[in-house]
mmCIF file with all atom_site columns, C-alpha atoms in Angstrom:
data_model
loop_
_atom_site.group_PDB
_atom_site.id
_atom_site.type_symbol
_atom_site.label_atom_id
_atom_site.label_alt_id
_atom_site.label_comp_id
_atom_site.label_asym_id
_atom_site.label_entity_id
_atom_site.label_seq_id
_atom_site.pdbx_PDB_ins_code
_atom_site.Cartn_x
_atom_site.Cartn_y
_atom_site.Cartn_z
_atom_site.occupancy
_atom_site.B_iso_or_equiv
_atom_site.pdbx_formal_charge
_atom_site.auth_seq_id
_atom_site.auth_comp_id
_atom_site.auth_asym_id
_atom_site.auth_atom_id
_atom_site.pdbx_PDB_model_num
ATOM 1   C CA . MET A 1 1   ? -0.335  0.453  -0.241  1.00 0.00 ? 6   MET A CA 1
ATOM 2   C CA . THR A 1 2   ? 1.659   3.329  -1.185  1.00 0.00 ? 7   THR A CA 1
ATOM 3   C CA . ILE A 1 3   ? 2.029   6.568  1.611   1.00 0.00 ? 8   ILE A CA 1
ATOM 4   C CA . TYR A 1 4   ? -1.471  7.716  -1.515  1.00 0.00 ? 9   TYR A CA 1
ATOM 5   C CA . THR A 1 5   ? -3.540  4.706  -0.853  1.00 0.00 ? 10  THR A CA 1
ATOM 6   C CA . ALA A 1 6   ? -2.886  4.370  2.624   1.00 0.00 ? 11  ALA A CA 1
ATOM 7   C CA . GLU A 1 7   ? -4.205  8.338  4.047   1.00 0.00 ? 12  GLU A CA 1
ATOM 8   C CA . LEU A 1 8   ? -7.212  7.819  0.955   1.00 0.00 ? 13  LEU A CA 1
ATOM 9   C CA . LYS A 1 9   ? -8.045  5.284  3.639   1.00 0.00 ? 14  LYS A CA 1
ATOM 10  C CA . THR A 1 10  ? -7.482  6.823  7.027   1.00 0.00 ? 15  THR A CA 1
ATOM 11  C CA . LEU A 1 11  ? -9.092  10.281 5.586   1.00 0.00 ? 16  LEU A CA 1
ATOM 12  C CA . LYS A 1 12  ? -12.689 7.585  4.980   1.00 0.00 ? 17  LYS A CA 1
ATOM 13  C CA . ASP A 1 13  ? -12.007 6.239  8.166   1.00 0.00 ? 18  ASP A CA 1
ATOM 14  C CA . GLU A 1 14  ? -11.914 9.119  10.586  1.00 0.00 ? 19  GLU A CA 1
ATOM 15  C CA . LEU A 1 15  ? -15.289 10.379 8.399   1.00 0.00 ? 20  LEU A CA 1
ATOM 16  C CA . LEU A 1 16  ? -16.924 7.516  9.885   1.00 0.00 ? 21  LEU A CA 1
ATOM 17  C CA . VAL A 1 17  ? -15.292 7.895  13.055  1.00 0.00 ? 22  VAL A CA 1
ATOM 18  C CA . MET A 1 18  ? -16.806 11.729 13.149  1.00 0.00 ? 23  MET A CA 1
ATOM 19  C CA . ALA A 1 19  ? -19.673 10.648 11.909  1.00 0.00 ? 24  ALA A CA 1
ATOM 20  C CA . SER A 1 20  ? -20.335 8.602  14.983  1.00 0.00 ? 25  SER A CA 1
ATOM 21  C CA . HIS A 1 21  ? -19.810 10.650 16.685  1.00 0.00 ? 26  HIS A CA 1
ATOM 22  C CA . ALA A 1 22  ? -21.993 13.135 15.519  1.00 0.00 ? 27  ALA A CA 1
ATOM 23  C CA . GLU A 1 23  ? -25.249 10.375 15.528  1.00 0.00 ? 28  GLU A CA 1
ATOM 24  C CA . SER A 1 24  ? -24.170 9.664  19.475  1.00 0.00 ? 29  SER A CA 1
ATOM 25  C CA . ALA A 1 25  ? -24.520 13.395 20.130  1.00 0.00 ? 30  ALA A CA 1
ATOM 26  C CA . VAL A 1 26  ? -28.249 13.817 18.500  1.00 0.00 ? 31  VAL A CA 1
ATOM 27  C CA . SER A 1 27  ? -29.039 10.645 19.875  1.00 0.00 ? 32  SER A CA 1
ATOM 28  C CA . ARG A 1 28  ? -27.893 11.159 23.676  1.00 0.00 ? 33  ARG A CA 1
ATOM 29  C CA . SER A 1 29  ? -28.846 14.851 23.622  1.00 0.00 ? 34  SER A CA 1
ATOM 30  C CA . VAL A 1 30  ? -32.844 13.085 22.869  1.00 0.00 ? 35  VAL A CA 1
ATOM 31  C CA . ARG A 1 31  ? -32.242 10.558 25.859  1.00 0.00 ? 36  ARG A CA 1
ATOM 32  C CA . ALA A 1 32  ? -31.208 13.403 28.035  1.00 0.00 ? 37  ALA A CA 1
ATOM 33  C CA . LEU A 1 33  ? -33.836 15.532 27.474  1.00 0.00 ? 38  LEU A CA 1
ATOM 34  C CA . SER A 1 34  ? -36.275 12.025 27.399  1.00 0.00 ? 39  SER A CA 1
ATOM 35  C CA . GLU A 1 35  ? -34.490 11.485 30.938  1.00 0.00 ? 40  GLU A CA 1
ATOM 36  C CA . ARG A 1 36  ? -34.127 14.639 32.157  1.00 0.00 ? 41  ARG A CA 1
ATOM 37  C CA . ASP A 1 37  ? -30.057 13.204 33.018  1.00 0.00 ? 42  ASP A CA 1
ATOM 38  C CA . LEU A 1 38  ? -27.964 16.953 33.506  1.00 0.00 ? 43  LEU A CA 1
ATOM 39  C CA . ALA A 1 39  ? -24.611 14.682 32.964  1.00 0.00 ? 44  ALA A CA 1
ATOM 40  C CA . LEU A 1 40  ? -26.401 13.176 29.888  1.00 0.00 ? 45  LEU A CA 1
ATOM 41  C CA . ALA A 1 41  ? -25.989 16.983 28.622  1.00 0.00 ? 46  ALA A CA 1
ATOM 42  C CA . ARG A 1 42  ? -23.306 18.092 30.087  1.00 0.00 ? 47  ARG A CA 1
ATOM 43  C CA . ALA A 1 43  ? -21.883 14.934 28.320  1.00 0.00 ? 48  ALA A CA 1
ATOM 44  C CA . VAL A 1 44  ? -22.648 15.562 25.223  1.00 0.00 ? 49  VAL A CA 1
ATOM 45  C CA . GLN A 1 45  ? -21.400 19.525 25.224  1.00 0.00 ? 50  GLN A CA 1
ATOM 46  C CA . GLU A 1 46  ? -18.055 18.939 26.471  1.00 0.00 ? 51  GLU A CA 1
ATOM 47  C CA . ASP A 1 47  ? -17.672 16.482 24.079  1.00 0.00 ? 52  ASP A CA 1
ATOM 48  C CA . ASP A 1 48  ? -17.870 18.455 21.108  1.00 0.00 ? 53  ASP A CA 1
ATOM 49  C CA . ASN A 1 49  ? -14.535 19.052 21.305  1.00 0.00 ? 54  ASN A CA 1
ATOM 50  C CA . VAL A 1 50  ? -13.874 15.845 20.363  1.00 0.00 ? 55  VAL A CA 1
ATOM 51  C CA . ILE A 1 51  ? -16.285 16.093 16.596  1.00 0.00 ? 56  ILE A CA 1
ATOM 52  C CA . ASP A 1 52  ? -13.953 19.625 16.586  1.00 0.00 ? 57  ASP A CA 1
ATOM 53  C CA . GLN A 1 53  ? -10.818 17.815 16.652  1.00 0.00 ? 58  GLN A CA 1
ATOM 54  C CA . LEU A 1 54  ? -11.604 15.576 13.567  1.00 0.00 ? 59  LEU A CA 1
ATOM 55  C CA . GLU A 1 55  ? -12.787 18.701 11.254  1.00 0.00 ? 60  GLU A CA 1
ATOM 56  C CA . ILE A 1 56  ? -9.099  19.702 11.840  1.00 0.00 ? 61  ILE A CA 1
ATOM 57  C CA . ARG A 1 57  ? -7.865  16.437 11.076  1.00 0.00 ? 62  ARG A CA 1
ATOM 58  C CA . ILE A 1 58  ? -9.848  15.409 8.158   1.00 0.00 ? 63  ILE A CA 1
ATOM 59  C CA . ASP A 1 59  ? -9.501  18.938 6.500   1.00 0.00 ? 64  ASP A CA 1
ATOM 60  C CA . ASP A 1 60  ? -5.301  18.066 7.368   1.00 0.00 ? 65  ASP A CA 1
ATOM 61  C CA . ILE A 1 61  ? -5.157  14.881 5.345   1.00 0.00 ? 66  ILE A CA 1
ATOM 62  C CA . ALA A 1 62  ? -8.128  16.311 2.186   1.00 0.00 ? 67  ALA A CA 1
ATOM 63  C CA . ILE A 1 63  ? -5.147  18.939 1.672   1.00 0.00 ? 68  ILE A CA 1
ATOM 64  C CA . HIS A 1 64  ? -2.229  16.612 2.415   1.00 0.00 ? 69  HIS A CA 1
ATOM 65  C CA . LEU A 1 65  ? -4.190  14.244 -0.255  1.00 0.00 ? 70  LEU A CA 1
ATOM 66  C CA . LEU A 1 66  ? -5.004  17.202 -2.817  1.00 0.00 ? 71  LEU A CA 1
ATOM 67  C CA . ALA A 1 67  ? -0.971  18.490 -2.752  1.00 0.00 ? 72  ALA A CA 1
ATOM 68  C CA . MET A 1 68  ? 0.064   15.029 -4.331  1.00 0.00 ? 73  MET A CA 1
ATOM 69  C CA . ALA A 1 69  ? -2.605  15.383 -7.284  1.00 0.00 ? 74  ALA A CA 1
ATOM 70  C CA . PRO A 1 70  ? -4.819  12.944 -6.823  1.00 0.00 ? 75  PRO A CA 1
ATOM 71  C CA . LEU A 1 71  ? -6.921  11.517 -9.835  1.00 0.00 ? 76  LEU A CA 1
ATOM 72  C CA . ALA A 1 72  ? -9.982  13.384 -11.130 1.00 0.00 ? 77  ALA A CA 1
ATOM 73  C CA . SER A 1 73  ? -12.272 11.455 -9.621  1.00 0.00 ? 78  SER A CA 1
ATOM 74  C CA . ASP A 1 74  ? -9.822  10.634 -6.071  1.00 0.00 ? 79  ASP A CA 1
ATOM 75  C CA . LEU A 1 75  ? -10.098 14.386 -6.322  1.00 0.00 ? 80  LEU A CA 1
ATOM 76  C CA . ARG A 1 76  ? -14.004 14.901 -6.011  1.00 0.00 ? 81  ARG A CA 1
ATOM 77  C CA . LEU A 1 77  ? -13.919 11.696 -2.440  1.00 0.00 ? 82  LEU A CA 1
ATOM 78  C CA . ILE A 1 78  ? -11.455 14.127 -0.949  1.00 0.00 ? 83  ILE A CA 1
ATOM 79  C CA . THR A 1 79  ? -13.500 17.848 -1.518  1.00 0.00 ? 84  THR A CA 1
ATOM 80  C CA . VAL A 1 80  ? -16.427 15.396 -1.165  1.00 0.00 ? 85  VAL A CA 1
ATOM 81  C CA . ALA A 1 81  ? -15.394 14.356 2.386   1.00 0.00 ? 86  ALA A CA 1
ATOM 82  C CA . MET A 1 82  ? -14.100 17.568 3.202   1.00 0.00 ? 87  MET A CA 1
ATOM 83  C CA . LYS A 1 83  ? -17.287 18.619 2.957   1.00 0.00 ? 88  LYS A CA 1
ATOM 84  C CA . ILE A 1 84  ? -18.781 15.675 4.590   1.00 0.00 ? 89  ILE A CA 1
ATOM 85  C CA . SER A 1 85  ? -17.247 16.261 7.721   1.00 0.00 ? 90  SER A CA 1
ATOM 86  C CA . GLN A 1 86  ? -18.675 20.112 7.609   1.00 0.00 ? 91  GLN A CA 1
ATOM 87  C CA . ASN A 1 87  ? -22.141 19.022 7.840   1.00 0.00 ? 92  ASN A CA 1
ATOM 88  C CA . LEU A 1 88  ? -21.106 16.615 11.062  1.00 0.00 ? 93  LEU A CA 1
ATOM 89  C CA . GLU A 1 89  ? -19.184 19.075 11.733  1.00 0.00 ? 94  GLU A CA 1
ATOM 90  C CA . ARG A 1 90  ? -22.059 20.854 11.876  1.00 0.00 ? 95  ARG A CA 1
ATOM 91  C CA . VAL A 1 91  ? -24.836 18.473 13.408  1.00 0.00 ? 96  VAL A CA 1
ATOM 92  C CA . GLY A 1 92  ? -22.567 18.467 16.144  1.00 0.00 ? 97  GLY A CA 1
ATOM 93  C CA . ASP A 1 93  ? -22.649 21.794 16.721  1.00 0.00 ? 98  ASP A CA 1
ATOM 94  C CA . GLU A 1 94  ? -26.638 21.418 17.041  1.00 0.00 ? 99  GLU A CA 1
ATOM 95  C CA . ALA A 1 95  ? -26.452 18.393 19.608  1.00 0.00 ? 100 ALA A CA 1
ATOM 96  C CA . GLY A 1 96  ? -24.495 20.422 21.804  1.00 0.00 ? 101 GLY A CA 1
ATOM 97  C CA . SER A 1 97  ? -27.008 24.272 21.173  1.00 0.00 ? 102 SER A CA 1
ATOM 98  C CA . MET A 1 98  ? -30.089 20.885 21.600  1.00 0.00 ? 103 MET A CA 1
ATOM 99  C CA . ALA A 1 99  ? -27.727 19.385 25.149  1.00 0.00 ? 104 ALA A CA 1
ATOM 100 C CA . ARG A 1 100 ? -27.785 23.174 26.866  1.00 0.00 ? 105 ARG A CA 1
ATOM 101 C CA . ARG A 1 101 ? -31.053 23.769 26.132  1.00 0.00 ? 106 ARG A CA 1
ATOM 102 C CA . ILE A 1 102 ? -32.218 20.434 28.087  1.00 0.00 ? 107 ILE A CA 1
ATOM 103 C CA . VAL A 1 103 ? -29.938 21.268 31.044  1.00 0.00 ? 108 VAL A CA 1
ATOM 104 C CA . ASP A 1 104 ? -32.481 24.254 31.439  1.00 0.00 ? 109 ASP A CA 1
ATOM 105 C CA . LEU A 1 105 ? -35.688 22.225 31.482  1.00 0.00 ? 110 LEU A CA 1
ATOM 106 C CA . VAL A 1 106 ? -34.053 19.148 33.824  1.00 0.00 ? 111 VAL A CA 1
ATOM 107 C CA . GLY A 1 107 ? -34.908 20.670 36.255  1.00 0.00 ? 112 GLY A CA 1
ATOM 108 C CA . GLU A 1 108 ? -39.280 21.421 34.689  1.00 0.00 ? 113 GLU A CA 1
ATOM 109 C CA . PRO A 1 109 ? -41.841 19.196 34.695  1.00 0.00 ? 114 PRO A CA 1
ATOM 110 C CA . GLN A 1 110 ? -42.642 17.452 30.647  1.00 0.00 ? 115 GLN A CA 1
ATOM 111 C CA . LEU A 1 111 ? -44.774 19.516 28.525  1.00 0.00 ? 116 LEU A CA 1
ATOM 112 C CA . GLN A 1 112 ? -47.376 16.766 26.507  1.00 0.00 ? 117 GLN A CA 1
ATOM 113 C CA . SER A 1 113 ? -44.613 17.900 23.607  1.00 0.00 ? 118 SER A CA 1
ATOM 114 C CA . ASP A 1 114 ? -41.662 16.812 24.700  1.00 0.00 ? 119 ASP A CA 1
ATOM 115 C CA . LEU A 1 115 ? -42.802 13.571 23.072  1.00 0.00 ? 120 LEU A CA 1
ATOM 116 C CA . ALA A 1 116 ? -42.848 14.732 19.905  1.00 0.00 ? 121 ALA A CA 1
ATOM 117 C CA . ILE A 1 117 ? -39.378 15.342 19.932  1.00 0.00 ? 122 ILE A CA 1
ATOM 118 C CA . PRO A 1 118 ? -38.012 11.806 20.308  1.00 0.00 ? 123 PRO A CA 1
ATOM 119 C CA . GLN A 1 119 ? -40.606 10.778 17.346  1.00 0.00 ? 124 GLN A CA 1
ATOM 120 C CA . MET A 1 120 ? -38.941 14.108 15.348  1.00 0.00 ? 125 MET A CA 1
ATOM 121 C CA . ALA A 1 121 ? -35.627 12.736 16.392  1.00 0.00 ? 126 ALA A CA 1
ATOM 122 C CA . ARG A 1 122 ? -35.254 9.760  15.035  1.00 0.00 ? 127 ARG A CA 1
ATOM 123 C CA . LEU A 1 123 ? -36.549 10.259 11.299  1.00 0.00 ? 128 LEU A CA 1
ATOM 124 C CA . CYS A 1 124 ? -33.391 12.977 11.151  1.00 0.00 ? 129 CYS A CA 1
ATOM 125 C CA . LEU A 1 125 ? -31.620 10.350 12.693  1.00 0.00 ? 130 LEU A CA 1
ATOM 126 C CA . ALA A 1 126 ? -32.779 7.675  10.399  1.00 0.00 ? 131 ALA A CA 1
ATOM 127 C CA . MET A 1 127 ? -31.708 10.142 7.080   1.00 0.00 ? 132 MET A CA 1
ATOM 128 C CA . LEU A 1 128 ? -28.069 9.909  8.373   1.00 0.00 ? 133 LEU A CA 1
ATOM 129 C CA . HIS A 1 129 ? -27.588 7.131  9.093   1.00 0.00 ? 134 HIS A CA 1
ATOM 130 C CA . GLU A 1 130 ? -28.976 6.145  5.494   1.00 0.00 ? 135 GLU A CA 1
ATOM 131 C CA . ALA A 1 131 ? -26.788 9.290  4.264   1.00 0.00 ? 136 ALA A CA 1
ATOM 132 C CA . LEU A 1 132 ? -23.606 8.078  5.112   1.00 0.00 ? 137 LEU A CA 1
ATOM 133 C CA . THR A 1 133 ? -24.210 4.475  4.352   1.00 0.00 ? 138 THR A CA 1
ATOM 134 C CA . ALA A 1 134 ? -24.879 5.583  0.757   1.00 0.00 ? 139 ALA A CA 1
ATOM 135 C CA . PHE A 1 135 ? -21.846 6.971  1.111   1.00 0.00 ? 140 PHE A CA 1
ATOM 136 C CA . VAL A 1 136 ? -19.599 3.876  2.183   1.00 0.00 ? 141 VAL A CA 1
ATOM 137 C CA . GLU A 1 137 ? -21.988 1.157  -0.110  1.00 0.00 ? 142 GLU A CA 1
ATOM 138 C CA . ARG A 1 138 ? -21.381 3.420  -3.036  1.00 0.00 ? 143 ARG A CA 1
ATOM 139 C CA . ASP A 1 139 ? -25.089 4.186  -3.678  1.00 0.00 ? 144 ASP A CA 1
ATOM 140 C CA . PRO A 1 140 ? -26.401 7.257  -5.305  1.00 0.00 ? 145 PRO A CA 1
ATOM 141 C CA . ALA A 1 141 ? -29.008 5.628  -5.523  1.00 0.00 ? 146 ALA A CA 1
ATOM 142 C CA . ARG A 1 142 ? -30.078 5.300  -1.666  1.00 0.00 ? 147 ARG A CA 1
ATOM 143 C CA . ALA A 1 143 ? -28.362 8.354  -0.748  1.00 0.00 ? 148 ALA A CA 1
ATOM 144 C CA . ARG A 1 144 ? -31.292 9.957  -3.350  1.00 0.00 ? 149 ARG A CA 1
ATOM 145 C CA . ARG A 1 145 ? -34.366 8.330  -0.695  1.00 0.00 ? 150 ARG A CA 1
ATOM 146 C CA . VAL A 1 146 ? -33.225 10.525 2.282   1.00 0.00 ? 151 VAL A CA 1
ATOM 147 C CA . ILE A 1 147 ? -33.723 13.375 0.641   1.00 0.00 ? 152 ILE A CA 1
ATOM 148 C CA . PRO A 1 148 ? -38.188 13.864 0.781   1.00 0.00 ? 153 PRO A CA 1
ATOM 149 C CA . GLN A 1 149 ? -37.145 13.098 4.200   1.00 0.00 ? 154 GLN A CA 1
ATOM 150 C CA . ASP A 1 150 ? -36.657 16.894 4.596   1.00 0.00 ? 155 ASP A CA 1
ATOM 151 C CA . GLN A 1 151 ? -39.664 17.857 3.527   1.00 0.00 ? 156 GLN A CA 1
ATOM 152 C CA . GLU A 1 152 ? -41.778 14.976 6.598   1.00 0.00 ? 157 GLU A CA 1
ATOM 153 C CA . VAL A 1 153 ? -39.679 16.645 9.173   1.00 0.00 ? 158 VAL A CA 1
ATOM 154 C CA . ASP A 1 154 ? -39.758 19.830 8.166   1.00 0.00 ? 159 ASP A CA 1
ATOM 155 C CA . THR A 1 155 ? -43.953 19.667 9.090   1.00 0.00 ? 160 THR A CA 1
ATOM 156 C CA . HIS A 1 156 ? -43.080 18.197 12.244  1.00 0.00 ? 161 HIS A CA 1
ATOM 157 C CA . ASN A 1 157 ? -40.776 20.680 13.124  1.00 0.00 ? 162 ASN A CA 1
ATOM 158 C CA . ARG A 1 158 ? -43.966 23.323 11.525  1.00 0.00 ? 163 ARG A CA 1
ATOM 159 C CA . GLU A 1 159 ? -46.683 20.908 14.219  1.00 0.00 ? 164 GLU A CA 1
ATOM 160 C CA . LEU A 1 160 ? -44.711 21.368 17.077  1.00 0.00 ? 165 LEU A CA 1
ATOM 161 C CA . HIS A 1 161 ? -43.524 25.275 16.437  1.00 0.00 ? 166 HIS A CA 1
ATOM 162 C CA . ARG A 1 162 ? -48.135 25.432 16.360  1.00 0.00 ? 167 ARG A CA 1
ATOM 163 C CA . ALA A 1 163 ? -49.178 23.642 19.727  1.00 0.00 ? 168 ALA A CA 1
ATOM 164 C CA . LEU A 1 164 ? -45.861 25.122 21.838  1.00 0.00 ? 169 LEU A CA 1
ATOM 165 C CA . SER A 1 165 ? -47.387 28.775 20.575  1.00 0.00 ? 170 SER A CA 1
ATOM 166 C CA . SER A 1 166 ? -50.387 27.954 21.336  1.00 0.00 ? 171 SER A CA 1
ATOM 167 C CA . PHE A 1 167 ? -49.159 26.510 24.984  1.00 0.00 ? 172 PHE A CA 1
ATOM 168 C CA . MET A 1 168 ? -47.859 29.493 25.665  1.00 0.00 ? 173 MET A CA 1
ATOM 169 C CA . VAL A 1 169 ? -50.979 31.502 25.065  1.00 0.00 ? 174 VAL A CA 1
ATOM 170 C CA . GLU A 1 170 ? -52.607 29.375 27.057  1.00 0.00 ? 175 GLU A CA 1
ATOM 171 C CA . ASP A 1 171 ? -50.639 29.514 30.298  1.00 0.00 ? 176 ASP A CA 1
ATOM 172 C CA . PRO A 1 172 ? -48.066 31.695 30.182  1.00 0.00 ? 177 PRO A CA 1
ATOM 173 C CA . GLY A 1 173 ? -45.743 29.792 33.001  1.00 0.00 ? 178 GLY A CA 1
ATOM 174 C CA . LYS A 1 174 ? -44.938 27.165 30.735  1.00 0.00 ? 179 LYS A CA 1
ATOM 175 C CA . ILE A 1 175 ? -43.943 29.629 28.442  1.00 0.00 ? 180 ILE A CA 1
ATOM 176 C CA . THR A 1 176 ? -39.909 29.311 29.302  1.00 0.00 ? 181 THR A CA 1
ATOM 177 C CA . ARG A 1 177 ? -40.636 25.172 28.016  1.00 0.00 ? 182 ARG A CA 1
ATOM 178 C CA . CYS A 1 178 ? -41.641 26.408 25.648  1.00 0.00 ? 183 CYS A CA 1
ATOM 179 C CA . LEU A 1 179 ? -39.262 27.903 23.759  1.00 0.00 ? 184 LEU A CA 1
ATOM 180 C CA . ALA A 1 180 ? -36.588 25.061 24.592  1.00 0.00 ? 185 ALA A CA 1
ATOM 181 C CA . LEU A 1 181 ? -39.143 22.953 23.282  1.00 0.00 ? 186 LEU A CA 1
ATOM 182 C CA . MET A 1 182 ? -39.303 25.474 20.410  1.00 0.00 ? 187 MET A CA 1
ATOM 183 C CA . ALA A 1 183 ? -35.076 25.440 19.532  1.00 0.00 ? 188 ALA A CA 1
ATOM 184 C CA . ILE A 1 184 ? -34.998 21.348 20.187  1.00 0.00 ? 189 ILE A CA 1
ATOM 185 C CA . SER A 1 185 ? -37.288 21.691 17.535  1.00 0.00 ? 190 SER A CA 1
ATOM 186 C CA . ARG A 1 186 ? -35.761 23.801 14.719  1.00 0.00 ? 191 ARG A CA 1
ATOM 187 C CA . SER A 1 187 ? -32.213 22.132 16.245  1.00 0.00 ? 192 SER A CA 1
ATOM 188 C CA . LEU A 1 188 ? -33.303 18.827 14.922  1.00 0.00 ? 193 LEU A CA 1
ATOM 189 C CA . GLU A 1 189 ? -34.344 20.297 12.286  1.00 0.00 ? 194 GLU A CA 1
ATOM 190 C CA . ARG A 1 190 ? -31.398 22.078 11.025  1.00 0.00 ? 195 ARG A CA 1
ATOM 191 C CA . VAL A 1 191 ? -29.807 17.995 11.564  1.00 0.00 ? 196 VAL A CA 1
ATOM 192 C CA . ALA A 1 192 ? -32.269 16.736 9.386   1.00 0.00 ? 197 ALA A CA 1
ATOM 193 C CA . ASP A 1 193 ? -31.164 19.719 6.640   1.00 0.00 ? 198 ASP A CA 1
ATOM 194 C CA . HIS A 1 194 ? -27.029 18.348 7.030   1.00 0.00 ? 199 HIS A CA 1
ATOM 195 C CA . ALA A 1 195 ? -28.385 14.811 6.747   1.00 0.00 ? 200 ALA A CA 1
ATOM 196 C CA . THR A 1 196 ? -29.157 16.434 2.548   1.00 0.00 ? 201 THR A CA 1
ATOM 197 C CA . ASN A 1 197 ? -26.984 18.023 2.353   1.00 0.00 ? 202 ASN A CA 1
ATOM 198 C CA . ILE A 1 198 ? -24.332 14.697 3.419   1.00 0.00 ? 203 ILE A CA 1
ATOM 199 C CA . ALA A 1 199 ? -26.630 12.647 0.729   1.00 0.00 ? 204 ALA A CA 1
ATOM 200 C CA . GLU A 1 200 ? -27.014 15.250 -2.324  1.00 0.00 ? 205 GLU A CA 1
ATOM 201 C CA . GLU A 1 201 ? -22.811 14.864 -1.872  1.00 0.00 ? 206 GLU A CA 1
ATOM 202 C CA . VAL A 1 202 ? -23.253 11.220 -2.478  1.00 0.00 ? 207 VAL A CA 1
ATOM 203 C CA . VAL A 1 203 ? -25.238 11.806 -5.296  1.00 0.00 ? 208 VAL A CA 1
ATOM 204 C CA . TYR A 1 204 ? -22.487 14.552 -5.944  1.00 0.00 ? 209 TYR A CA 1
ATOM 205 C CA . LEU A 1 205 ? -19.381 11.565 -4.992  1.00 0.00 ? 210 LEU A CA 1
ATOM 206 C CA . TYR A 1 206 ? -21.516 8.828  -7.470  1.00 0.00 ? 211 TYR A CA 1
ATOM 207 C CA . GLU A 1 207 ? -23.008 10.367 -10.539 1.00 0.00 ? 212 GLU A CA 1
ATOM 208 C CA . GLY A 1 208 ? -20.772 13.762 -10.994 1.00 0.00 ? 213 GLY A CA 1
ATOM 209 C CA . ARG A 1 209 ? -23.899 15.470 -10.871 1.00 0.00 ? 214 ARG A CA 1
ATOM 210 C CA . ASP A 1 210 ? -24.511 18.026 -8.805  1.00 0.00 ? 215 ASP A CA 1
ATOM 211 C CA . ILE A 1 211 ? -28.231 18.180 -7.009  1.00 0.00 ? 216 ILE A CA 1
ATOM 212 C CA . ARG A 1 212 ? -27.791 20.586 -4.863  1.00 0.00 ? 217 ARG A CA 1
ATOM 213 C CA . HIS A 1 213 ? -30.056 23.417 -6.449  1.00 0.00 ? 218 HIS A CA 1
ATOM 214 C CA . SER A 1 214 ? -32.080 20.861 -8.729  1.00 0.00 ? 219 SER A CA 1
ATOM 215 C CA . HIS A 1 215 ? -35.474 20.632 -8.019  1.00 0.00 ? 220 HIS A CA 1
ATOM 216 C CA . SER A 1 216 ? -35.427 16.923 -8.922  1.00 0.00 ? 221 SER A CA 1
ATOM 217 C CA . SER A 1 217 ? -33.429 17.284 -5.539  1.00 0.00 ? 222 SER A CA 1
ATOM 218 C CA . GLY A 1 218 ? -36.460 18.144 -3.300  1.00 0.00 ? 223 GLY A CA 1
ATOM 219 C CA . HIS A 1 219 ? -34.081 19.840 -1.079  1.00 0.00 ? 224 HIS A CA 1
ATOM 220 C CA . GLU A 1 220 ? -33.706 23.718 -0.825  1.00 0.00 ? 225 GLU A CA 1
ATOM 221 C CA . ALA A 1 221 ? -30.501 24.177 0.043   1.00 0.00 ? 226 ALA A CA 1
ATOM 222 C CA . LYS A 1 222 ? -30.732 25.478 3.727   1.00 0.00 ? 227 LYS A CA 1
ATOM 223 C CA . ASN A 1 223 ? -27.153 25.850 5.671   1.00 0.00 ? 228 ASN A CA 1
ATOM 224 C CA . THR A 1 224 ? -26.162 24.528 2.883   1.00 0.00 ? 229 THR A CA 1
ATOM 225 C CA . VAL A 1 225 ? -22.065 24.236 4.221   1.00 0.00 ? 230 VAL A CA 1
ATOM 226 C CA . GLY A 1 226 ? -19.415 24.386 1.405   1.00 0.00 ? 231 GLY A CA 1
#
């Protein structure tokens, strides 16, 4: 194995490690909300630094690989890996944002709308997992199936915001809790956006087609990075 091939493999491996951390951060944040687990919420906040450092490492490896004048196919892989890394870092940021809100909610009783968060999170995490699996398995068709699901998450977010707005009008004592849940819902909606971005990058990597702004992608490029 040449140095170039070894570094390309390291790039892929580090990206998958970062993906695992990002998925775990979102999952643990939602569990911290359901269980009102202060220690878990704080752990998610502290672990955000791990994701940040992985992004830096991936960028360093990618820049070194680019300096080796890679083939066109590898060039596309390297640039897509950097973009996926950026999206995963944003996912980690959203998990940290959720954790900060959850810290404020730990001493508060749950609202009925709390129950909608795990369902929304499951859909977002499934999208993220499928997009990353499509990357690993070189399956752009699988990535394409992720993209329309973003609209479903958007619908969940809007419905939850409407319900929470009604709660605030009916009972001003719930305003703080409702605003926190709105922020958590909005973070999950952004996680879905980043999963969609990753799926679109996978399509570009394996089909050579940029569908980020096409009507066929079914996705308005929200929170696009890179």
